[in-house]
Amino acid sequence: MEPSLAGGLSRLGRRVKQGDRRHPWVLDTALVVVVTLMFCLPDLVDDDDGRRRGFDNSFIHLPWPATVALQAGLVLPLLWRRRRPTLAFALIAAVFFVQAGLGSGCAPTSPC
C-alpha cells in the first residue's frame, strides 16, 4: 500500500505537535526568526543608490539603529506570546504607537 500525502502530512503534524509540547521555545524561536527574515531584513538592506529596499520606498525611513530597535520591539515579544499573551500584545502595541508617532510608516508627502 502506497502512503498518501494526507497521511504523511498528518504524521508530520503529530510529530511537530509532540516536539512543540516537549520544547515550546524551539517553535517560538523559529517563528521569530521567520518573521525577522521576511519582514525586518528587507528594511535593512540598501540599494545601490542608498535607498532601503522594501515594499514601498516612499515611506519615511528612520536611521538604522532606530529601525532595528523598533523591529526588535515588534518581533521579540512573540517569544512570550504563550506564557504572557497580554503582555506580549501590550508591548507590540506600544512599539507600534511609538513607530506611528515617529512617522516611520507614513509617506513624506502625506500626514499620518
PDB file of N, CA, C and O in Angstrom, residues 62-99:
ATOM      1  N   LEU A  62      13.581  55.628   9.164  1.00  0.00           N
ATOM      2  CA  LEU A  62      14.340  56.086  10.321  1.00  0.00           C
ATOM      3  C   LEU A  62      15.788  55.635  10.168  1.00  0.00           C
ATOM      4  O   LEU A  62      16.095  54.756   9.375  1.00  0.00           O
ATOM      5  N   PRO A  63      16.693  56.215  10.957  1.00  0.00           N
ATOM      6  CA  PRO A  63      18.084  55.734  10.942  1.00  0.00           C
ATOM      7  C   PRO A  63      18.148  54.248  11.318  1.00  0.00           C
ATOM      8  O   PRO A  63      17.271  53.725  12.007  1.00  0.00           O
ATOM      9  N   TRP A  64      19.217  53.597  10.886  1.00  0.00           N
ATOM     10  CA  TRP A  64      19.368  52.167  11.067  1.00  0.00           C
ATOM     11  C   TRP A  64      19.192  51.714  12.522  1.00  0.00           C
ATOM     12  O   TRP A  64      18.445  50.760  12.775  1.00  0.00           O
ATOM     13  N   PRO A  65      19.822  52.353  13.521  1.00  0.00           N
ATOM     14  CA  PRO A  65      19.640  51.883  14.909  1.00  0.00           C
ATOM     15  C   PRO A  65      18.188  51.981  15.385  1.00  0.00           C
ATOM     16  O   PRO A  65      17.702  51.100  16.086  1.00  0.00           O
ATOM     17  N   ALA A  66      17.500  53.042  14.981  1.00  0.00           N
ATOM     18  CA  ALA A  66      16.094  53.180  15.378  1.00  0.00           C
ATOM     19  C   ALA A  66      15.236  52.116  14.704  1.00  0.00           C
ATOM     20  O   ALA A  66      14.320  51.556  15.328  1.00  0.00           O
ATOM     21  N   THR A  67      15.529  51.824  13.456  1.00  0.00           N
ATOM     22  CA  THR A  67      14.781  50.790  12.747  1.00  0.00           C
ATOM     23  C   THR A  67      14.966  49.433  13.424  1.00  0.00           C
ATOM     24  O   THR A  67      14.000  48.699  13.640  1.00  0.00           O
ATOM     25  N   VAL A  68      16.196  49.100  13.776  1.00  0.00           N
ATOM     26  CA  VAL A  68      16.475  47.819  14.437  1.00  0.00           C
ATOM     27  C   VAL A  68      15.784  47.755  15.796  1.00  0.00           C
ATOM     28  O   VAL A  68      15.191  46.731  16.155  1.00  0.00           O
ATOM     29  N   ALA A  69      15.834  48.847  16.555  1.00  0.00           N
ATOM     30  CA  ALA A  69      15.204  48.857  17.877  1.00  0.00           C
ATOM     31  C   ALA A  69      13.691  48.681  17.767  1.00  0.00           C
ATOM     32  O   ALA A  69      13.091  47.905  18.528  1.00  0.00           O
ATOM     33  N   LEU A  70      13.063  49.374  16.830  1.00  0.00           N
ATOM     34  CA  LEU A  70      11.616  49.230  16.662  1.00  0.00           C
ATOM     35  C   LEU A  70      11.244  47.841  16.166  1.00  0.00           C
ATOM     36  O   LEU A  70      10.267  47.243  16.635  1.00  0.00           O
ATOM     37  N   GLN A  71      12.004  47.307  15.244  1.00  0.00           N
ATOM     38  CA  GLN A  71      11.704  45.968  14.753  1.00  0.00           C
ATOM     39  C   GLN A  71      11.887  44.923  15.844  1.00  0.00           C
ATOM     40  O   GLN A  71      11.100  43.986  15.955  1.00  0.00           O
ATOM     41  N   ALA A  72      12.909  45.070  16.662  1.00  0.00           N
ATOM     42  CA  ALA A  72      13.104  44.147  17.783  1.00  0.00           C
ATOM     43  C   ALA A  72      11.932  44.247  18.758  1.00  0.00           C
ATOM     44  O   ALA A  72      11.451  43.230  19.272  1.00  0.00           O
ATOM     45  N   GLY A  73      11.447  45.471  18.980  1.00  0.00           N
ATOM     46  CA  GLY A  73      10.302  45.647  19.863  1.00  0.00           C
ATOM     47  C   GLY A  73       9.023  45.053  19.314  1.00  0.00           C
ATOM     48  O   GLY A  73       8.124  44.671  20.069  1.00  0.00           O
ATOM     49  N   LEU A  74       8.919  44.958  18.000  1.00  0.00           N
ATOM     50  CA  LEU A  74       7.739  44.360  17.390  1.00  0.00           C
ATOM     51  C   LEU A  74       7.832  42.842  17.300  1.00  0.00           C
ATOM     52  O   LEU A  74       6.805  42.154  17.326  1.00  0.00           O
ATOM     53  N   VAL A  75       9.044  42.298  17.203  1.00  0.00           N
ATOM     54  CA  VAL A  75       9.204  40.869  16.945  1.00  0.00           C
ATOM     55  C   VAL A  75       9.532  40.068  18.210  1.00  0.00           C
ATOM     56  O   VAL A  75       8.980  38.988  18.421  1.00  0.00           O
ATOM     57  N   LEU A  76      10.399  40.576  19.063  1.00  0.00           N
ATOM     58  CA  LEU A  76      10.842  39.792  20.225  1.00  0.00           C
ATOM     59  C   LEU A  76       9.727  39.434  21.213  1.00  0.00           C
ATOM     60  O   LEU A  76       9.768  38.344  21.795  1.00  0.00           O
ATOM     61  N   PRO A  77       8.712  40.285  21.410  1.00  0.00           N
ATOM     62  CA  PRO A  77       7.627  39.850  22.312  1.00  0.00           C
ATOM     63  C   PRO A  77       6.896  38.599  21.842  1.00  0.00           C
ATOM     64  O   PRO A  77       6.197  37.962  22.632  1.00  0.00           O
ATOM     65  N   LEU A  78       7.064  38.216  20.576  1.00  0.00           N
ATOM     66  CA  LEU A  78       6.454  36.973  20.115  1.00  0.00           C
ATOM     67  C   LEU A  78       7.005  35.752  20.854  1.00  0.00           C
ATOM     68  O   LEU A  78       6.349  34.714  20.918  1.00  0.00           O
ATOM     69  N   LEU A  79       8.200  35.893  21.446  1.00  0.00           N
ATOM     70  CA  LEU A  79       8.762  34.794  22.235  1.00  0.00           C
ATOM     71  C   LEU A  79       7.934  34.519  23.490  1.00  0.00           C
ATOM     72  O   LEU A  79       7.928  33.403  24.000  1.00  0.00           O
ATOM     73  N   TRP A  80       7.231  35.529  24.004  1.00  0.00           N
ATOM     74  CA  TRP A  80       6.457  35.383  25.235  1.00  0.00           C
ATOM     75  C   TRP A  80       4.963  35.276  24.970  1.00  0.00           C
ATOM     76  O   TRP A  80       4.168  35.346  25.894  1.00  0.00           O
ATOM     77  N   ARG A  81       4.565  35.067  23.728  1.00  0.00           N
ATOM     78  CA  ARG A  81       3.144  35.081  23.383  1.00  0.00           C
ATOM     79  C   ARG A  81       2.359  33.948  24.036  1.00  0.00           C
ATOM     80  O   ARG A  81       1.174  34.077  24.267  1.00  0.00           O
ATOM     81  N   ARG A  82       2.982  32.839  24.365  1.00  0.00           N
ATOM     82  CA  ARG A  82       2.264  31.727  25.008  1.00  0.00           C
ATOM     83  C   ARG A  82       2.121  31.918  26.507  1.00  0.00           C
ATOM     84  O   ARG A  82       1.064  31.696  27.078  1.00  0.00           O
ATOM     85  N   ARG A  83       3.210  32.317  27.142  1.00  0.00           N
ATOM     86  CA  ARG A  83       3.185  32.431  28.603  1.00  0.00           C
ATOM     87  C   ARG A  83       2.506  33.706  29.070  1.00  0.00           C
ATOM     88  O   ARG A  83       1.817  33.704  30.088  1.00  0.00           O
ATOM     89  N   ARG A  84       2.715  34.801  28.371  1.00  0.00           N
ATOM     90  CA  ARG A  84       2.152  36.096  28.766  1.00  0.00           C
ATOM     91  C   ARG A  84       1.565  36.795  27.546  1.00  0.00           C
ATOM     92  O   ARG A  84       2.114  37.779  27.062  1.00  0.00           O
ATOM     93  N   PRO A  85       0.452  36.306  27.004  1.00  0.00           N
ATOM     94  CA  PRO A  85      -0.078  36.877  25.759  1.00  0.00           C
ATOM     95  C   PRO A  85      -0.504  38.339  25.887  1.00  0.00           C
ATOM     96  O   PRO A  85      -0.306  39.121  24.966  1.00  0.00           O
ATOM     97  N   THR A  86      -1.051  38.710  27.025  1.00  0.00           N
ATOM     98  CA  THR A  86      -1.479  40.101  27.200  1.00  0.00           C
ATOM     99  C   THR A  86      -0.280  41.031  27.231  1.00  0.00           C
ATOM    100  O   THR A  86      -0.305  42.112  26.627  1.00  0.00           O
ATOM    101  N   LEU A  87       0.773  40.639  27.918  1.00  0.00           N
ATOM    102  CA  LEU A  87       1.989  41.443  27.967  1.00  0.00           C
ATOM    103  C   LEU A  87       2.620  41.550  26.583  1.00  0.00           C
ATOM    104  O   LEU A  87       3.047  42.639  26.174  1.00  0.00           O
ATOM    105  N   ALA A  88       2.670  40.435  25.859  1.00  0.00           N
ATOM    106  CA  ALA A  88       3.242  40.463  24.510  1.00  0.00           C
ATOM    107  C   ALA A  88       2.438  41.415  23.614  1.00  0.00           C
ATOM    108  O   ALA A  88       3.018  42.218  22.881  1.00  0.00           O
ATOM    109  N   PHE A  89       1.114  41.342  23.686  1.00  0.00           N
ATOM    110  CA  PHE A  89       0.283  42.237  22.885  1.00  0.00           C
ATOM    111  C   PHE A  89       0.503  43.694  23.284  1.00  0.00           C
ATOM    112  O   PHE A  89       0.623  44.568  22.418  1.00  0.00           O
ATOM    113  N   ALA A  90       0.572  43.960  24.589  1.00  0.00           N
ATOM    114  CA  ALA A  90       0.763  45.336  25.057  1.00  0.00           C
ATOM    115  C   ALA A  90       2.104  45.901  24.590  1.00  0.00           C
ATOM    116  O   ALA A  90       2.182  47.072  24.177  1.00  0.00           O
ATOM    117  N   LEU A  91       3.155  45.092  24.643  1.00  0.00           N
ATOM    118  CA  LEU A  91       4.473  45.551  24.188  1.00  0.00           C
ATOM    119  C   LEU A  91       4.471  45.841  22.689  1.00  0.00           C
ATOM    120  O   LEU A  91       4.990  46.873  22.245  1.00  0.00           O
ATOM    121  N   ILE A  92       3.900  44.943  21.917  1.00  0.00           N
ATOM    122  CA  ILE A  92       3.852  45.148  20.465  1.00  0.00           C
ATOM    123  C   ILE A  92       3.017  46.372  20.132  1.00  0.00           C
ATOM    124  O   ILE A  92       3.403  47.188  19.276  1.00  0.00           O
ATOM    125  N   ALA A  93       1.882  46.550  20.811  1.00  0.00           N
ATOM    126  CA  ALA A  93       1.033  47.718  20.565  1.00  0.00           C
ATOM    127  C   ALA A  93       1.753  49.012  20.936  1.00  0.00           C
ATOM    128  O   ALA A  93       1.673  50.008  20.207  1.00  0.00           O
ATOM    129  N   ALA A  94       2.475  49.012  22.053  1.00  0.00           N
ATOM    130  CA  ALA A  94       3.207  50.214  22.471  1.00  0.00           C
ATOM    131  C   ALA A  94       4.279  50.582  21.448  1.00  0.00           C
ATOM    132  O   ALA A  94       4.422  51.760  21.078  1.00  0.00           O
ATOM    133  N   VAL A  95       5.012  49.602  20.973  1.00  0.00           N
ATOM    134  CA  VAL A  95       6.050  49.871  19.960  1.00  0.00           C
ATOM    135  C   VAL A  95       5.404  50.363  18.671  1.00  0.00           C
ATOM    136  O   VAL A  95       5.920  51.266  18.008  1.00  0.00           O
ATOM    137  N   PHE A  96       4.274  49.774  18.318  1.00  0.00           N
ATOM    138  CA  PHE A  96       3.566  50.225  17.115  1.00  0.00           C
ATOM    139  C   PHE A  96       3.178  51.697  17.235  1.00  0.00           C
ATOM    140  O   PHE A  96       3.352  52.475  16.288  1.00  0.00           O
ATOM    141  N   PHE A  97       2.651  52.112  18.392  1.00  0.00           N
ATOM    142  CA  PHE A  97       2.258  53.515  18.568  1.00  0.00           C
ATOM    143  C   PHE A  97       3.465  54.446  18.554  1.00  0.00           C
ATOM    144  O   PHE A  97       3.400  55.558  18.032  1.00  0.00           O
ATOM    145  N   VAL A  98       4.591  54.010  19.105  1.00  0.00           N
ATOM    146  CA  VAL A  98       5.820  54.808  19.028  1.00  0.00           C
ATOM    147  C   VAL A  98       6.251  54.944  17.572  1.00  0.00           C
ATOM    148  O   VAL A  98       6.601  56.036  17.105  1.00  0.00           O
ATOM    149  N   GLN A  99       6.218  53.848  16.841  1.00  0.00           N
ATOM    150  CA  GLN A  99       6.598  53.867  15.432  1.00  0.00           C
ATOM    151  C   GLN A  99       5.675  54.788  14.635  1.00  0.00           C
ATOM    152  O   GLN A  99       6.150  55.574  13.798  1.00  0.00           O
TER     153      GLN A  99
END
